[in-house]
Tab-separated table of C-alpha atoms in Angstrom:
chain	number	residue	atom	x	y	z
A	203	MET	CA	-69.977	53.434	-60.473
A	204	THR	CA	-66.252	52.705	-60.554
A	205	THR	CA	-64.184	55.458	-62.103
A	206	THR	CA	-60.773	55.378	-63.706
A	207	THR	CA	-57.724	56.354	-61.690
A	208	ALA	CA	-56.536	59.944	-61.870
A	209	PRO	CA	-53.285	60.347	-63.827
A	210	ALA	CA	-50.309	60.498	-61.501
A	211	GLY	CA	-48.504	63.778	-61.080
A	212	PRO	CA	-48.957	67.153	-62.753
A	213	ARG	CA	-47.915	67.754	-66.325
A	214	GLY	CA	-48.284	70.497	-68.904
A	215	LEU	CA	-51.220	70.798	-71.248
A	216	ASP	CA	-50.839	68.286	-74.091
A	217	ARG	CA	-53.726	68.373	-76.556
A	218	ASP	CA	-52.830	64.907	-77.863
A	219	LEU	CA	-53.395	63.255	-74.483
A	220	VAL	CA	-56.839	64.624	-73.665
A	221	PRO	CA	-58.918	62.704	-76.258
A	222	GLY	CA	-57.428	59.370	-75.182
A	223	GLU	CA	-58.050	60.034	-71.499
A	224	VAL	CA	-61.627	61.126	-72.190
A	225	ASP	CA	-62.155	58.033	-74.342
A	226	GLN	CA	-60.912	55.840	-71.495
A	227	ILE	CA	-63.483	57.358	-69.149
A	228	LEU	CA	-66.282	56.932	-71.678
A	229	ASP	CA	-65.214	53.361	-72.426
A	230	THR	CA	-65.157	52.408	-68.744
A	231	PHE	CA	-68.512	54.067	-68.143
A	232	LEU	CA	-70.218	52.314	-71.059
A	233	THR	CA	-68.656	48.967	-70.151
A	234	GLU	CA	-70.183	49.236	-66.698
A	235	LYS	CA	-73.534	50.293	-68.168
A	236	ALA	CA	-73.487	47.289	-70.486
A	237	ARG	CA	-72.683	44.979	-67.563
A	238	THR	CA	-75.548	46.428	-65.538
A	239	ALA	CA	-77.927	46.105	-68.483
A	240	ALA	CA	-76.959	42.466	-68.997
A	241	GLY	CA	-77.625	41.712	-65.328
A	242	GLN	CA	-81.089	43.259	-65.667
A	243	ARG	CA	-81.774	41.544	-69.018
A	244	MET	CA	-81.855	44.869	-70.827
A	245	PRO	CA	-80.919	45.003	-74.535
A	246	ALA	CA	-77.190	45.185	-75.176
A	247	GLU	CA	-77.927	47.005	-78.419
A	248	VAL	CA	-78.431	50.308	-76.606
A	249	THR	CA	-74.910	50.615	-75.219
A	250	ASP	CA	-73.415	48.960	-78.312
A	251	VAL	CA	-74.949	51.517	-80.660
A	252	LEU	CA	-74.073	54.450	-78.409
A	253	ARG	CA	-70.500	53.177	-78.041
A	254	GLY	CA	-70.199	52.820	-81.803
A	255	PHE	CA	-71.405	56.381	-82.274
A	256	LEU	CA	-69.154	57.874	-79.585
A	257	PHE	CA	-66.089	56.181	-81.010
A	258	SER	CA	-66.789	56.797	-84.698
A	259	GLY	CA	-64.259	59.593	-85.119
A	260	GLY	CA	-65.378	62.654	-83.146
A	261	LYS	CA	-62.676	65.281	-82.635
A	262	ARG	CA	-63.324	65.754	-78.869
A	263	ILE	CA	-63.204	69.533	-79.296
A	264	ARG	CA	-65.429	70.269	-76.283
A	265	PRO	CA	-63.499	68.068	-73.830
A	266	LEU	CA	-60.227	69.546	-75.051
A	267	LEU	CA	-61.538	73.084	-74.575
A	268	CYS	CA	-62.862	72.204	-71.122
A	269	VAL	CA	-59.407	71.020	-70.034
A	270	THR	CA	-57.861	74.055	-71.734
A	271	GLY	CA	-60.179	76.341	-69.759
A	272	TRP	CA	-59.006	74.622	-66.580
A	273	HIS	CA	-55.369	75.339	-67.436
A	274	ALA	CA	-56.159	78.871	-68.592
A	275	ALA	CA	-57.488	79.605	-65.092
A	276	GLY	CA	-54.371	78.189	-63.431
A	277	GLY	CA	-55.376	74.544	-62.992
A	278	GLN	CA	-52.426	72.166	-62.839
A	279	GLY	CA	-52.101	68.754	-64.465
A	280	HIS	CA	-55.056	66.683	-65.664
A	281	PRO	CA	-57.005	65.813	-62.495
A	282	HIS	CA	-59.629	63.149	-63.009
A	283	PRO	CA	-62.646	65.268	-61.958
A	284	VAL	CA	-61.903	67.743	-64.750
A	285	LEU	CA	-61.436	64.972	-67.308
A	286	GLN	CA	-64.686	63.286	-66.307
A	287	THR	CA	-66.506	66.613	-66.533
A	288	ALA	CA	-65.012	66.954	-70.006
A	289	ALA	CA	-66.256	63.436	-70.835
A	290	SER	CA	-69.755	64.439	-69.713
A	291	LEU	CA	-69.690	67.201	-72.339
A	292	GLU	CA	-68.882	64.637	-75.024
A	293	MET	CA	-71.755	62.438	-73.846
A	294	PHE	CA	-74.095	65.449	-74.011
A	295	HIS	CA	-72.784	66.165	-77.503
A	296	ALA	CA	-73.724	62.618	-78.513
A	297	PHE	CA	-77.282	63.329	-77.348
A	298	CYS	CA	-77.400	66.500	-79.443
A	299	LEU	CA	-76.048	64.867	-82.594
A	300	ILE	CA	-78.251	61.775	-82.398
A	301	HIS	CA	-81.379	63.919	-82.109
A	302	ASP	CA	-80.101	66.380	-84.726
A	303	ASP	CA	-79.637	63.566	-87.252
A	304	VAL	CA	-83.200	62.344	-86.653
A	305	MET	CA	-84.572	65.850	-87.181
A	306	ASP	CA	-82.492	66.378	-90.325
A	307	ARG	CA	-83.186	62.874	-91.706
A	308	SER	CA	-79.422	62.469	-92.189
A	309	ASP	CA	-78.118	59.153	-93.478
A	310	THR	CA	-74.485	59.517	-92.418
A	311	ARG	CA	-72.418	61.150	-89.715
A	312	ARG	CA	-68.592	61.092	-89.714
A	313	GLY	CA	-68.726	58.794	-92.720
A	314	HIS	CA	-70.837	56.158	-90.925
A	315	PRO	CA	-74.594	55.461	-90.846
A	316	THR	CA	-76.412	57.659	-88.346
A	317	VAL	CA	-77.834	56.063	-85.202
A	318	HIS	CA	-81.417	56.020	-86.477
A	319	ARG	CA	-80.310	54.425	-89.752
A	320	THR	CA	-78.235	51.849	-87.877
A	321	LEU	CA	-81.145	50.939	-85.631
A	322	ALA	CA	-83.570	50.765	-88.542
A	323	SER	CA	-81.260	48.318	-90.337
A	324	HIS	CA	-81.100	46.173	-87.177
A	325	HIS	CA	-84.877	45.799	-87.093
A	326	THR	CA	-85.968	45.158	-90.668
A	327	ARG	CA	-86.991	41.542	-90.131
A	328	GLY	CA	-90.769	41.183	-90.269
A	329	ARG	CA	-91.249	44.927	-90.898
A	330	THR	CA	-91.837	47.103	-93.906
A	331	ASN	CA	-89.149	49.664	-94.696
A	332	THR	CA	-91.442	52.410	-93.436
A	333	ALA	CA	-92.044	50.620	-90.138
A	334	ALA	CA	-88.321	49.921	-89.712
A	335	ASP	CA	-87.503	53.578	-90.361
A	336	ARG	CA	-90.103	54.708	-87.837
A	337	LEU	CA	-88.706	52.296	-85.270
A	338	GLY	CA	-85.170	53.517	-85.988
A	339	ASP	CA	-86.208	57.119	-85.369
A	340	SER	CA	-87.982	56.278	-82.110
A	341	ALA	CA	-85.177	54.069	-80.825
A	342	ALA	CA	-82.551	56.697	-81.698
A	343	VAL	CA	-84.456	59.333	-79.717
A	344	LEU	CA	-84.374	57.000	-76.715
A	345	VAL	CA	-80.651	56.283	-77.125
A	346	GLY	CA	-80.087	60.042	-77.311
A	347	ASP	CA	-82.165	60.534	-74.177
A	348	LEU	CA	-80.004	57.996	-72.368
A	349	ALA	CA	-76.899	59.884	-73.485
A	350	LEU	CA	-78.396	63.025	-71.911
A	351	VAL	CA	-79.127	61.192	-68.646
A	352	TRP	CA	-75.679	59.632	-68.608
A	353	SER	CA	-73.988	62.980	-69.250
A	354	ASP	CA	-75.529	64.107	-65.959
A	355	GLU	CA	-74.358	60.950	-64.235
A	356	LEU	CA	-70.812	61.442	-65.476
A	357	LEU	CA	-70.850	64.998	-64.157
A	358	HIS	CA	-72.293	64.194	-60.759
A	359	THR	CA	-69.974	61.233	-60.166
A	360	ALA	CA	-66.827	63.113	-61.248
A	361	GLY	CA	-65.829	63.906	-57.672
A	362	LEU	CA	-66.286	67.662	-57.926
A	363	THR	CA	-66.431	69.691	-54.732
A	364	HIS	CA	-69.643	71.441	-53.696
A	365	ARG	CA	-68.075	74.750	-54.723
A	366	GLN	CA	-67.102	73.415	-58.146
A	367	LEU	CA	-70.597	72.074	-58.767
A	368	ALA	CA	-72.144	75.358	-57.661
A	369	ASP	CA	-69.878	77.237	-60.082
A	370	VAL	CA	-70.282	74.914	-63.034
A	371	LEU	CA	-73.963	73.914	-63.012
A	372	PRO	CA	-75.287	77.355	-64.069
A	373	LEU	CA	-72.863	77.297	-67.013
A	374	ILE	CA	-73.972	73.816	-68.053
A	375	ASP	CA	-77.620	74.827	-67.741
A	376	ALA	CA	-76.959	77.915	-69.884
A	377	MET	CA	-75.082	75.855	-72.490
A	378	ARG	CA	-77.928	73.371	-72.778
A	379	ALA	CA	-80.586	76.064	-73.090
A	380	GLU	CA	-78.563	77.949	-75.712
A	381	VAL	CA	-78.050	74.930	-77.941
A	382	MET	CA	-81.744	73.970	-77.660
A	383	TYR	CA	-82.833	77.478	-78.656
A	384	GLY	CA	-80.324	77.409	-81.499
A	385	GLN	CA	-81.650	74.067	-82.685
A	386	TYR	CA	-85.227	75.353	-82.441
A	387	LEU	CA	-84.346	78.368	-84.585
A	388	ASP	CA	-82.582	76.063	-87.029
A	389	VAL	CA	-85.497	73.626	-87.286
A	390	THR	CA	-88.131	76.329	-87.723
A	391	ALA	CA	-86.116	78.170	-90.385
A	392	THR	CA	-84.962	75.114	-92.351
A	393	GLY	CA	-86.688	74.751	-95.719
A	394	THR	CA	-87.756	78.409	-95.913
A	395	PRO	CA	-84.549	80.242	-96.885
A	396	THR	CA	-84.441	84.012	-96.426
A	397	ASP	CA	-81.837	86.766	-96.689
A	398	ASP	CA	-81.908	87.346	-92.909
A	399	VAL	CA	-78.182	87.213	-92.183
A	400	GLU	CA	-78.601	88.238	-88.537
A	401	ARG	CA	-80.982	85.358	-87.824
A	402	ALA	CA	-78.518	82.967	-89.429
A	403	LEU	CA	-75.748	84.396	-87.243
A	404	THR	CA	-77.926	83.931	-84.145
A	405	VAL	CA	-78.277	80.227	-84.963
A	406	CYS	CA	-74.525	80.131	-85.548
A	407	ARG	CA	-73.785	81.678	-82.137
A	408	CYS	CA	-76.146	79.429	-80.187
A	409	LYS	CA	-75.391	76.131	-81.887
A	410	THR	CA	-71.658	76.552	-82.366
A	411	ALA	CA	-69.941	79.658	-80.972
A	412	LYS	CA	-71.348	79.341	-77.470
A	413	TYR	CA	-72.008	75.594	-77.345
A	414	THR	CA	-68.828	74.352	-79.002
A	415	ILE	CA	-66.251	76.922	-77.903
A	416	GLU	CA	-67.333	79.403	-75.225
A	417	ARG	CA	-69.182	77.228	-72.698
A	418	PRO	CA	-66.665	74.347	-72.621
A	419	LEU	CA	-63.923	76.911	-71.934
A	420	HIS	CA	-66.066	78.537	-69.238
A	421	ILE	CA	-66.861	75.200	-67.601
A	422	GLY	CA	-63.216	74.175	-67.387
A	423	ALA	CA	-62.161	77.597	-66.121
A	424	ALA	CA	-64.919	77.590	-63.494
A	425	LEU	CA	-63.603	74.272	-62.160
A	426	ALA	CA	-60.332	76.074	-61.451
A	427	GLY	CA	-62.121	78.968	-59.709
A	428	ALA	CA	-61.842	81.493	-62.547
A	429	ALA	CA	-62.786	85.095	-61.835
A	430	PRO	CA	-65.503	86.767	-63.969
A	431	ALA	CA	-62.850	88.835	-65.773
A	432	LEU	CA	-61.187	85.696	-67.072
A	433	LEU	CA	-64.499	84.261	-68.256
A	434	GLU	CA	-65.104	87.500	-70.156
A	435	ALA	CA	-61.652	87.278	-71.742
A	436	LEU	CA	-62.362	83.696	-72.820
A	437	SER	CA	-65.686	84.799	-74.321
A	438	ALA	CA	-63.972	87.545	-76.305
A	439	PHE	CA	-61.855	84.854	-77.965
A	440	ALA	CA	-64.425	82.068	-78.123
A	441	VAL	CA	-67.423	83.727	-79.758
A	442	PRO	CA	-65.659	84.982	-82.925
A	443	VAL	CA	-63.741	81.683	-83.243
A	444	GLY	CA	-66.969	79.742	-82.838
A	445	GLU	CA	-68.684	81.840	-85.477
A	446	ALA	CA	-65.729	81.355	-87.814
A	447	PHE	CA	-65.879	77.604	-87.151
A	448	GLN	CA	-69.551	77.436	-88.157
A	449	LEU	CA	-69.081	79.698	-91.169
A	450	ARG	CA	-66.332	77.363	-92.372
A	451	ASP	CA	-68.679	74.428	-91.739
A	452	ASP	CA	-71.337	76.093	-93.892
A	453	ILE	CA	-68.894	76.390	-96.791
A	454	LEU	CA	-67.750	72.791	-96.379
A	455	GLY	CA	-71.373	71.664	-96.285
A	456	VAL	CA	-71.825	73.007	-99.816
A	457	PHE	CA	-68.362	72.804	-101.403
A	458	GLY	CA	-66.573	70.228	-99.217
A	459	ASP	CA	-65.415	66.759	-100.207
A	460	PRO	CA	-67.753	64.194	-98.598
A	461	ALA	CA	-64.815	61.790	-98.273
A	462	LEU	CA	-63.201	64.320	-95.917
A	463	THR	CA	-66.229	65.908	-94.223
A	464	GLY	CA	-67.990	62.602	-93.549
A	465	LYS	CA	-71.385	63.854	-94.691
A	466	PRO	CA	-73.103	64.141	-98.101
A	467	ALA	CA	-72.462	67.373	-99.994
A	468	LEU	CA	-76.166	67.764	-100.771
A	469	ASP	CA	-77.577	67.747	-97.225
A	470	ASP	CA	-77.425	71.478	-96.416
A	471	LEU	CA	-78.734	72.445	-99.860
A	472	ARG	CA	-81.430	69.769	-99.917
A	473	ASP	CA	-82.606	70.718	-96.422
A	474	GLY	CA	-82.513	74.452	-97.116
A	475	LYS	CA	-80.427	75.137	-94.014
A	476	PRO	CA	-80.641	78.753	-92.750
A	477	THR	CA	-76.925	79.440	-93.109
A	478	VAL	CA	-75.171	82.768	-93.485
A	479	LEU	CA	-73.934	81.535	-96.871
A	480	ALA	CA	-77.505	80.979	-98.077
A	481	ALA	CA	-78.751	84.294	-96.654
A	482	LEU	CA	-75.963	86.277	-98.315
A	483	THR	CA	-76.621	84.510	-101.606
A	484	LEU	CA	-80.316	85.415	-101.514
A	485	ARG	CA	-79.456	88.983	-100.581
A	486	HIS	CA	-77.294	89.473	-103.682
A	487	THR	CA	-79.093	87.534	-106.424
A	488	ASN	CA	-80.920	89.018	-109.380
A	489	ARG	CA	-84.513	87.986	-110.041
A	490	ALA	CA	-83.675	85.000	-112.253
A	491	GLN	CA	-81.072	83.704	-109.817
A	492	ALA	CA	-83.435	84.164	-106.874
A	493	GLU	CA	-86.122	82.151	-108.645
A	494	GLN	CA	-83.708	79.282	-109.251
A	495	LEU	CA	-82.423	79.484	-105.713
A	496	ARG	CA	-85.892	79.307	-104.196
A	497	ARG	CA	-86.868	76.486	-106.551
A	498	TYR	CA	-83.935	74.247	-105.694
A	499	LEU	CA	-82.765	75.269	-102.199
A	500	GLY	CA	-84.667	73.114	-99.719
A	501	SER	CA	-85.941	70.689	-102.371
A	502	PRO	CA	-86.019	67.122	-100.964
A	503	THR	CA	-85.486	65.782	-104.501
A	504	LEU	CA	-82.465	67.976	-105.262
A	505	THR	CA	-80.180	66.375	-107.851
A	506	GLU	CA	-76.425	66.761	-108.271
A	507	ALA	CA	-76.990	68.866	-111.375
A	508	GLN	CA	-79.368	71.182	-109.528
A	509	ALA	CA	-76.894	71.408	-106.633
A	510	ASP	CA	-74.210	72.459	-109.119
A	511	THR	CA	-76.565	75.200	-110.326
A	512	LEU	CA	-76.922	76.435	-106.738
A	513	ARG	CA	-73.153	76.335	-106.249
A	514	ASP	CA	-72.678	78.350	-109.432
A	515	ILE	CA	-75.102	81.011	-108.176
A	516	ILE	CA	-73.386	81.152	-104.768
A	517	THR	CA	-70.040	81.608	-106.497
A	518	THR	CA	-71.294	84.112	-109.076
A	519	VAL	CA	-72.858	86.502	-106.552
A	520	GLY	CA	-69.720	86.319	-104.387
A	521	ALA	CA	-71.388	84.895	-101.270
A	522	GLY	CA	-68.520	82.484	-100.707
A	523	ARG	CA	-66.009	85.353	-100.778
A	524	MET	CA	-68.148	87.324	-98.341
A	525	VAL	CA	-68.227	84.420	-95.898
A	526	GLU	CA	-64.453	83.975	-96.265
A	527	THR	CA	-64.068	87.648	-95.354
A	528	MET	CA	-66.285	87.171	-92.299
A	529	ILE	CA	-64.175	84.170	-91.253
A	530	ALA	CA	-60.937	86.149	-91.618
A	531	GLU	CA	-62.322	89.113	-89.652
A	532	ARG	CA	-63.453	86.896	-86.775
A	533	TYR	CA	-60.154	85.031	-86.771
A	534	GLU	CA	-58.155	88.261	-86.500
A	535	GLN	CA	-60.471	89.608	-83.790
A	536	ALA	CA	-60.104	86.400	-81.776
A	537	LEU	CA	-56.308	86.450	-82.012
A	538	GLN	CA	-56.159	90.088	-80.885
A	539	ASP	CA	-58.328	89.333	-77.867
A	540	LEU	CA	-56.323	86.189	-77.120
A	541	GLN	CA	-53.077	88.143	-77.107
A	542	ALA	CA	-54.519	90.569	-74.561
A	543	ALA	CA	-55.998	87.868	-72.322
A	544	PRO	CA	-54.287	86.970	-69.011
A	545	LEU	CA	-53.903	83.261	-69.802
A	546	GLU	CA	-51.426	80.562	-68.835
A	547	PRO	CA	-48.971	80.326	-71.795
A	548	SER	CA	-49.606	76.696	-72.781
A	549	ALA	CA	-53.362	77.317	-72.750
A	550	ALA	CA	-52.979	80.432	-74.909
A	551	ARG	CA	-50.794	78.502	-77.331
A	552	LEU	CA	-53.372	75.719	-77.645
A	553	LEU	CA	-56.196	78.206	-78.195
A	554	ARG	CA	-54.177	79.770	-81.019
A	555	GLU	CA	-53.748	76.316	-82.581
A	556	LEU	CA	-57.469	75.615	-82.242
A	557	ALA	CA	-58.326	78.942	-83.858
A	558	ASP	CA	-56.015	78.095	-86.762
A	559	SER	CA	-57.562	74.675	-87.274
A	560	ALA	CA	-61.119	76.035	-86.947
A	561	VAL	CA	-60.787	78.479	-89.822
A	562	HIS	CA	-58.420	76.571	-92.108
A	563	ARG	CA	-59.850	73.057	-91.794
A	564	ARG	CA	-61.102	70.922	-94.668
A	565	ILE	CA	-63.211	68.570	-92.526
């Protein structure tokens, strides 16, 4: 596989440049995959759909944190091996999201049809709607599987040294296992809401705090030869920020504007997602409220009016305020640990900006 040329000369950490450089790597990679597929008479639809998904508006948080981890550990410039490793994380993320949308039966992602819905719409001719939907699900799983395989290929063709691979592979393995366990806990708890706040926080840590924030930072830092003490300092910042990020996501999933969040406002309520927000609500309801909550939360036929009833209960018992307090506490903890961490100044500054955007975002 031909790779893009490494950027010439060192430069400081610029968060605005990383997404474009990662996109260039992904674009080149998928262009070559499409060319290979055409030569072997394989369907162009596979790379077309995956390309459309990858470039549908993702924020590239994991690649940016990977490069930030590299700088935090003293790495200089934006060497191509680090950027391609960062791109492999985005390809793995595509795998996770494609499969997650199939499991959740989601219709949209980032304001666009999900991959399984897109594929179902491509194959309606001569099929019933049920058959087209089943095909869309199956085809999306396969596209997601290819994204997983190609994330490995991006990593192993990034030009890393043997030492870098030895340092980074255990972290990537851990990241993948953590997110799978988190997804398993999420799937098995969805639809049966409880007041188990700690279980909800465990899902939050596995699926977001560690997967989205901590491990990408670790992976980038490991590429620069980070010592264990630095990895621990990054964890002290990353885990509370990641939890705050997911807690904010839970609030947006119930009270957010779909035009901004890119997903329907009913999904989390209709699915009965095991969020901290839901657990705290159940913990503080009276009997009448609890009966309504259990009747509507997780109902596949949930209406807008019923969702408004759930939102009223959440607001009345103060669960939203409690989650806001948890977000603020984790934000302050992360900033204190960041201030004490021995980080390169531009990396510390970027992590502060990311913490701000994680807790104050509207999308």
